[in-house]
Short mmCIF file of N, CA and C and ligand atoms in Angstrom, two decimals:
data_model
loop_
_atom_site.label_atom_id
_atom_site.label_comp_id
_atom_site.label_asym_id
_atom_site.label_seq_id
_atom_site.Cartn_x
_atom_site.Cartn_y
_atom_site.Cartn_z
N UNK A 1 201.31 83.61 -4.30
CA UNK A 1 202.10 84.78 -4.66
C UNK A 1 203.11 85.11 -3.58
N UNK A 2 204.37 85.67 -3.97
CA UNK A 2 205.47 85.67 -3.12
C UNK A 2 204.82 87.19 -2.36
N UNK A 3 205.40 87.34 -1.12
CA UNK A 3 205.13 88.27 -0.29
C UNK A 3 205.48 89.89 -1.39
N UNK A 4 206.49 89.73 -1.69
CA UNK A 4 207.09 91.04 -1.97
C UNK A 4 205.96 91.58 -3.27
N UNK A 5 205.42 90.50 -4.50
CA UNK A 5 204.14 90.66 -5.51
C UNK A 5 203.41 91.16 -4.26
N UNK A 6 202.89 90.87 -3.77
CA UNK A 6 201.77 91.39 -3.21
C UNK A 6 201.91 92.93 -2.70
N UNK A 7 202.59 93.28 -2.34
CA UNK A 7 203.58 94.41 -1.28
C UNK A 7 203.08 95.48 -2.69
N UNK A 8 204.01 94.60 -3.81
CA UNK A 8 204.04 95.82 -5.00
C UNK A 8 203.15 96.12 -5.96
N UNK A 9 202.22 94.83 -6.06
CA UNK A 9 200.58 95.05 -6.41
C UNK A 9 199.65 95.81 -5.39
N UNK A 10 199.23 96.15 -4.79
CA UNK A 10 199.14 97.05 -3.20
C UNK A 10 199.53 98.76 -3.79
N UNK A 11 200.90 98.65 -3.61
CA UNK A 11 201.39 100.03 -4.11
C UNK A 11 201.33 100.70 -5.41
N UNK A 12 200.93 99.39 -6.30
CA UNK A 12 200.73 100.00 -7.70
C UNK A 12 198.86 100.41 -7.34
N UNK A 13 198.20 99.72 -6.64
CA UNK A 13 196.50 100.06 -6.36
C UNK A 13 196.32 101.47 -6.07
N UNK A 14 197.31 101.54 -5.03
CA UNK A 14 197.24 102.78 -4.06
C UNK A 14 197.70 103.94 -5.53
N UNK A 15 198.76 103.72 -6.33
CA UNK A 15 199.04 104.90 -6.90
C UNK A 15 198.14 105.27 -8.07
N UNK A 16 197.47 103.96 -8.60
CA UNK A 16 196.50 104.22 -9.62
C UNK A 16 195.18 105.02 -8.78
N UNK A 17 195.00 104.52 -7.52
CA UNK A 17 193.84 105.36 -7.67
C UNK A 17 193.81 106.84 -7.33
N UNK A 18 195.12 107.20 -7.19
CA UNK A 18 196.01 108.58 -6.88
C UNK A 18 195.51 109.18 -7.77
N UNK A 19 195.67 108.08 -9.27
CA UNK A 19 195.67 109.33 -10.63
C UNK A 19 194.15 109.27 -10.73
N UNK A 20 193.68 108.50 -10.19
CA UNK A 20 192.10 108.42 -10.91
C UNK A 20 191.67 109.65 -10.50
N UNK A 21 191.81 109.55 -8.90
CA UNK A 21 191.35 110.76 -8.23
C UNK A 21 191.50 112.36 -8.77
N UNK A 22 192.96 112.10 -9.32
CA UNK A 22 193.52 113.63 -9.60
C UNK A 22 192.89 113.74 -10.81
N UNK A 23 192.85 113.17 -11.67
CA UNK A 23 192.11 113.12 -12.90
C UNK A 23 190.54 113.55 -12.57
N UNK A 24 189.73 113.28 -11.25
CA UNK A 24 188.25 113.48 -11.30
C UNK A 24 188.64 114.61 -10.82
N UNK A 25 189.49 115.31 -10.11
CA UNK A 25 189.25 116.73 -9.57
C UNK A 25 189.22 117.28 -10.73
N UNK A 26 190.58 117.12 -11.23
CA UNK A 26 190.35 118.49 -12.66
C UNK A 26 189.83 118.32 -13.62
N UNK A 27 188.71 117.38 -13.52
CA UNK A 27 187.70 117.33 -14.94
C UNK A 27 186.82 118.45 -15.05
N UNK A 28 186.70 119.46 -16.23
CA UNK A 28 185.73 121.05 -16.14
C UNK A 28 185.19 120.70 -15.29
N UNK A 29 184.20 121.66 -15.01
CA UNK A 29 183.28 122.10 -14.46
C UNK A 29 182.36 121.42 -15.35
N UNK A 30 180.85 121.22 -14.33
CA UNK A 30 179.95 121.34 -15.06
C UNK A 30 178.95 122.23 -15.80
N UNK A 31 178.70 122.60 -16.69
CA UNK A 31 178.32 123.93 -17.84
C UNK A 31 177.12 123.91 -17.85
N UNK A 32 176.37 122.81 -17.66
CA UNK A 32 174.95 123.12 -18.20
C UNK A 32 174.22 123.66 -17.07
N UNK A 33 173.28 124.64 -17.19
CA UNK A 33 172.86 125.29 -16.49
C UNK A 33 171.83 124.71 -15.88
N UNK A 34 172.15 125.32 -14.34
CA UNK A 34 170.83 124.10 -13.50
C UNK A 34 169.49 125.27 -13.61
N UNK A 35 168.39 124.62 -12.96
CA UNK A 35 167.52 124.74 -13.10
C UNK A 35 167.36 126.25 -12.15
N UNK A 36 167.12 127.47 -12.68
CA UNK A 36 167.14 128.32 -11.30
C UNK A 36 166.36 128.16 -10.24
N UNK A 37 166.58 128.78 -9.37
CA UNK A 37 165.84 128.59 -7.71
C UNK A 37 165.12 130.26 -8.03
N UNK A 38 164.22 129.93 -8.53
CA UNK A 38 163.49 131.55 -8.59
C UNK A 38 162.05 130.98 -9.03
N UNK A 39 161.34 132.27 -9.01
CA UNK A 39 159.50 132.07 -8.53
C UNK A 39 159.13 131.61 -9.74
N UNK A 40 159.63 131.54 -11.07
CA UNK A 40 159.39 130.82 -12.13
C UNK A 40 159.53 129.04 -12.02
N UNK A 41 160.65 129.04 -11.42
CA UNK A 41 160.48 127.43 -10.71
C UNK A 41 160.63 127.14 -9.95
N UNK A 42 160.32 127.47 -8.96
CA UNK A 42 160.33 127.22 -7.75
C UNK A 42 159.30 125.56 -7.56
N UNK A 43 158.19 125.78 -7.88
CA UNK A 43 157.35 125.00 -7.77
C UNK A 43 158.30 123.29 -8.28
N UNK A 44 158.50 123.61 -9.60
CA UNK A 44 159.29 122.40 -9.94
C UNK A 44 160.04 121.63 -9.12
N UNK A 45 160.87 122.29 -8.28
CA UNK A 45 162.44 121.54 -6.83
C UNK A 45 161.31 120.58 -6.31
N UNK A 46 160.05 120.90 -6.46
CA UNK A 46 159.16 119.68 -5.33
C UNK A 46 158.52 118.82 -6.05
N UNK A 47 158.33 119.11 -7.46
CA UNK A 47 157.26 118.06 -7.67
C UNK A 47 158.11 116.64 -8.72
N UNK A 48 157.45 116.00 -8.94
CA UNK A 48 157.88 114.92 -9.89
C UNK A 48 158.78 115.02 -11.30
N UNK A 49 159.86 114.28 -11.01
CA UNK A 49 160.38 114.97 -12.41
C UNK A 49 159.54 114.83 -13.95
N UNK A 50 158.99 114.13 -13.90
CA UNK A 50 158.32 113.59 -15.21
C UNK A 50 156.80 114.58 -15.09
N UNK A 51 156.47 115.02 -13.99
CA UNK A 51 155.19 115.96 -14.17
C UNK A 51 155.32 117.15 -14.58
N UNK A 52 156.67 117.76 -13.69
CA UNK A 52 157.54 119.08 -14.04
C UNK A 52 157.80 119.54 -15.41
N UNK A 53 158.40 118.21 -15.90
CA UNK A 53 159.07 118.51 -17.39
C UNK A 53 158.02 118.88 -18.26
N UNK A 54 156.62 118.27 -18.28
CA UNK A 54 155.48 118.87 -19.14
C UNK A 54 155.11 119.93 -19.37
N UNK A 55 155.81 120.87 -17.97
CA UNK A 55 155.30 122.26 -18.15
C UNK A 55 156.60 123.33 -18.52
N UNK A 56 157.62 122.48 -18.98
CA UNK A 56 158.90 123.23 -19.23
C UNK A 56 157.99 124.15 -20.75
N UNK A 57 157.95 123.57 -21.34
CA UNK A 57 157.64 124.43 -22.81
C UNK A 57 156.46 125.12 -22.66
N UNK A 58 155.75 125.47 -21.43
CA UNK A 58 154.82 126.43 -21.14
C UNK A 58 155.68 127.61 -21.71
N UNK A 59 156.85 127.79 -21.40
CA UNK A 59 158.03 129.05 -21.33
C UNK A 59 159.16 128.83 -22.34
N UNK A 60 159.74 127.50 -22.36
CA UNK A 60 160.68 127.45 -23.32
C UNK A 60 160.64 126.45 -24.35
N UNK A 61 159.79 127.32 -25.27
CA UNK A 61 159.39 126.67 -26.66
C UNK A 61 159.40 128.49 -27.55
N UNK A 62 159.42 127.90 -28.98
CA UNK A 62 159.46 128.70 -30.25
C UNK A 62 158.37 129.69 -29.50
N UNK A 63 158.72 131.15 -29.67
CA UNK A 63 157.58 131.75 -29.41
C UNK A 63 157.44 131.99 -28.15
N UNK A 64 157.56 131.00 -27.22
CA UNK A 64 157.37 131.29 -25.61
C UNK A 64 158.53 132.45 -24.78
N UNK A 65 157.91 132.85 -23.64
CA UNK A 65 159.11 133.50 -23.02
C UNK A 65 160.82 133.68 -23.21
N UNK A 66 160.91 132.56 -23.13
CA UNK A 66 162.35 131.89 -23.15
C UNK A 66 162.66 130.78 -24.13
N UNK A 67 162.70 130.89 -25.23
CA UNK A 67 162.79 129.76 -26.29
C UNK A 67 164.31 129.18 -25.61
N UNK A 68 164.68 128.02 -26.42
CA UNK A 68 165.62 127.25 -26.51
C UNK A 68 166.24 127.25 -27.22
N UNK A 69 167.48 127.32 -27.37
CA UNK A 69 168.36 128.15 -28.36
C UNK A 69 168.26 126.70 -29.89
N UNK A 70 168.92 127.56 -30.59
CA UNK A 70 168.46 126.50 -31.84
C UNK A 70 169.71 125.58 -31.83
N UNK A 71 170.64 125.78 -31.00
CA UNK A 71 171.59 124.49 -31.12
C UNK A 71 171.55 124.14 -29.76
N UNK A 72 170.17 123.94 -28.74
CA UNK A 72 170.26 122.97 -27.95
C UNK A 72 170.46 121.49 -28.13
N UNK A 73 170.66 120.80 -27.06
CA UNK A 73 171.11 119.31 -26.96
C UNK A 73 169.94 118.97 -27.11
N UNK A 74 169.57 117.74 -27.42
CA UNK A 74 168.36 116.84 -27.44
C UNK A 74 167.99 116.91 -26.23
N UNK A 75 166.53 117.14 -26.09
CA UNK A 75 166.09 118.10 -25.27
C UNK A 75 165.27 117.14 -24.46
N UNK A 76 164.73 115.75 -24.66
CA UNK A 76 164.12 114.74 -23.99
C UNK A 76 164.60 114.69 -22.72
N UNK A 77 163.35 114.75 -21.94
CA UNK A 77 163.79 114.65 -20.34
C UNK A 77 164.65 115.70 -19.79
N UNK A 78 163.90 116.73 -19.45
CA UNK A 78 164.77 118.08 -19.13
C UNK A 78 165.25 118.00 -17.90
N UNK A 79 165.04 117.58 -17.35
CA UNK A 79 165.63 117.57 -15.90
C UNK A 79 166.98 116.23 -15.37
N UNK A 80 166.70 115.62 -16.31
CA UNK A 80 168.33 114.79 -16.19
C UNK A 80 169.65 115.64 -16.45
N UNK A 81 169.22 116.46 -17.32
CA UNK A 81 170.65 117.74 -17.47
C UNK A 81 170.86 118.85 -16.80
N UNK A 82 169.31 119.10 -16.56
CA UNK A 82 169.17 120.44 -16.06
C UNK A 82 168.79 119.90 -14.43
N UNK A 83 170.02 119.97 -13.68
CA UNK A 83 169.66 119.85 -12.45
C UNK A 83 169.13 120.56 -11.31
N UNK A 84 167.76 120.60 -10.22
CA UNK A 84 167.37 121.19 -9.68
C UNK A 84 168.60 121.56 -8.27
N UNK A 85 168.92 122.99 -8.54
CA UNK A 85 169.95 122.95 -7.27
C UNK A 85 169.85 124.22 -6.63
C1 HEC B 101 156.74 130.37 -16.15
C2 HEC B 101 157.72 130.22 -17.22
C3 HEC B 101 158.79 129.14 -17.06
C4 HEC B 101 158.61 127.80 -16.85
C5 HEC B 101 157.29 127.05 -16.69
C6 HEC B 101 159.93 127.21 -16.83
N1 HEC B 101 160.89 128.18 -17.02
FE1 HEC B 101 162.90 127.89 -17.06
N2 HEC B 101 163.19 129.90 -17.27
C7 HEC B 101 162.18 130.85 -17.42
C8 HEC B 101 162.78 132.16 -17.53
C9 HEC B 101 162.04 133.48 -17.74
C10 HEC B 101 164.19 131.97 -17.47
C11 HEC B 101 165.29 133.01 -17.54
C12 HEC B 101 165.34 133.82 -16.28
C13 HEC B 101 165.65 132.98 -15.10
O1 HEC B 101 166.81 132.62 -14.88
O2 HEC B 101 164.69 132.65 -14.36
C14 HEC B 101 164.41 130.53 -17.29
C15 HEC B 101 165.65 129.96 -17.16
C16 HEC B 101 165.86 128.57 -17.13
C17 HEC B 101 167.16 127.94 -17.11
C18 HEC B 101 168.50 128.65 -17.06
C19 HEC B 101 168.92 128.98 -18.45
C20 HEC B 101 170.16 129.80 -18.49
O3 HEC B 101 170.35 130.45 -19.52
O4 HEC B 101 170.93 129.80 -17.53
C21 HEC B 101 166.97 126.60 -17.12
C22 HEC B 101 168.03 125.51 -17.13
C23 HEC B 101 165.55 126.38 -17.13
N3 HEC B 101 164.90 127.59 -17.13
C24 HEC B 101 164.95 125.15 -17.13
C25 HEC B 101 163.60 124.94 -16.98
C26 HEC B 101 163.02 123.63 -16.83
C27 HEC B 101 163.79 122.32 -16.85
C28 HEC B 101 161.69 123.82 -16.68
C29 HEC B 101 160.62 122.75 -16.42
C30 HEC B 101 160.83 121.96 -15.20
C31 HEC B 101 161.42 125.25 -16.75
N4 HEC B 101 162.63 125.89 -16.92
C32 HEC B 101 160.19 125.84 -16.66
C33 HEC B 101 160.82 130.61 -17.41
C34 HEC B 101 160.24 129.38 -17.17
C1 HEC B 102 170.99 116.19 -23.02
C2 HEC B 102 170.99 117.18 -21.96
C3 HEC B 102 169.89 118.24 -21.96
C4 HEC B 102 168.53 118.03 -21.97
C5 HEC B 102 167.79 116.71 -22.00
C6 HEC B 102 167.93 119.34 -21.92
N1 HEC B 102 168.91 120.30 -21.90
FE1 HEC B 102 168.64 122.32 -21.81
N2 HEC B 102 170.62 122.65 -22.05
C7 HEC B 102 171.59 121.65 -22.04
C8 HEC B 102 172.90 122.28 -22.18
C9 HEC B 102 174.24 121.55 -22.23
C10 HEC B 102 172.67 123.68 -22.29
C11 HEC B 102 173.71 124.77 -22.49
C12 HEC B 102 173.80 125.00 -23.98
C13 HEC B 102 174.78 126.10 -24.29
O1 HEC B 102 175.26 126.77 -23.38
O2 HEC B 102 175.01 126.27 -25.49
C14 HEC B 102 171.23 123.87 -22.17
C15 HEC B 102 170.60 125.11 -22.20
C16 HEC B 102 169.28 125.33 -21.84
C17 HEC B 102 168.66 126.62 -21.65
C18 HEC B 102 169.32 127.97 -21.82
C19 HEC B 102 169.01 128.51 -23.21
C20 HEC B 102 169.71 127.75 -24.30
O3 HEC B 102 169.01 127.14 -25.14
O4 HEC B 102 170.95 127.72 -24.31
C21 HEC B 102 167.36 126.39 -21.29
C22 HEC B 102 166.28 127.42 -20.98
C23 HEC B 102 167.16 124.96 -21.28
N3 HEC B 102 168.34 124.35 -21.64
C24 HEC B 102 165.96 124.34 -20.99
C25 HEC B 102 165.70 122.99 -21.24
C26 HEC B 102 164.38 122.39 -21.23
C27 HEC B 102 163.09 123.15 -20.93
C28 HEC B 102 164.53 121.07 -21.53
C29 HEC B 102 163.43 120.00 -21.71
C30 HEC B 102 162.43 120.33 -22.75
C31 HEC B 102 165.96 120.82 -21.67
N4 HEC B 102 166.62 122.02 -21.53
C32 HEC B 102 166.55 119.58 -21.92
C33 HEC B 102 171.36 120.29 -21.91
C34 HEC B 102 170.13 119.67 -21.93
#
């Protein structure tokens, strides 16, 4: 490849990943609500995600404390969405 291709493949790298970048800043926010940091779960931030999640519908199920709204997301594996933060 002649010097100057290279020079201008280079500068086309550099500007694509300009837009990639600008494009990841202003993607929303993320919406789904993390997991709160309060005495209801507290316990959860430490333990296993797959042990944790068993005791989600202690509270948020039909009937429980805090149901789940009826147009939640598919609700398998609560803690991949719902992040502990
Ligand atoms: C002891 C009952 C209880 C258990 C167990 C419980 N939660 Fe909660 N959860 C609540 C209550 C009450 C609220 C609403 C008040 C608050 O923010 O704490 C809530 C709020 C939330 C919210 C925020 C919802 C919103 O509207 O912002 C998320 C997300 C959540 N819980 C996820 C989980 C997950 C995931 C688990 C299992 C790891 C879990 N909860 C286990 C009682 C519980
Ligand atoms: C596929 C991703 C996903 C999974 C898996 C998931 N959630 Fe959610 N959850 C969401 C989103 C997104 C919202 C916000 C919905 C809205 O605002 O309309 C939400 C909302 C909630 C809320 C607030 C009340 C409501 O229904 O809007 C609670 C509580 C909650 N989730 C608990 C759980 C629990 C407990 C589990 C596991 C049994 C779980 N979630 C699994 C994505 C998920």
């Amino acid at each position: 490849m002649k010097k100057d291709t290279v020079l201008l493949l280079n500068i086309l790298f550099v500007a694509l990943a300009g837009v990639i970048l600008i494009f990841l800043f202003n993607a929303p926010e993320v919406t789904t609500p993390h997991v709160p940091k309060d005495e209801n779960h507290q316990k959860f931030f430490t333990m296993h995600k797959k042990e944790a999640e068993k005791q989600c519908e202690q509270c948020h199920a039909q009937g429980k404390e805090y149901p789940l709204s009826e147009d939640h997301p598919p609700k398998y594996r609560c803690l991949l969405c719902h992040i502990r933060k």
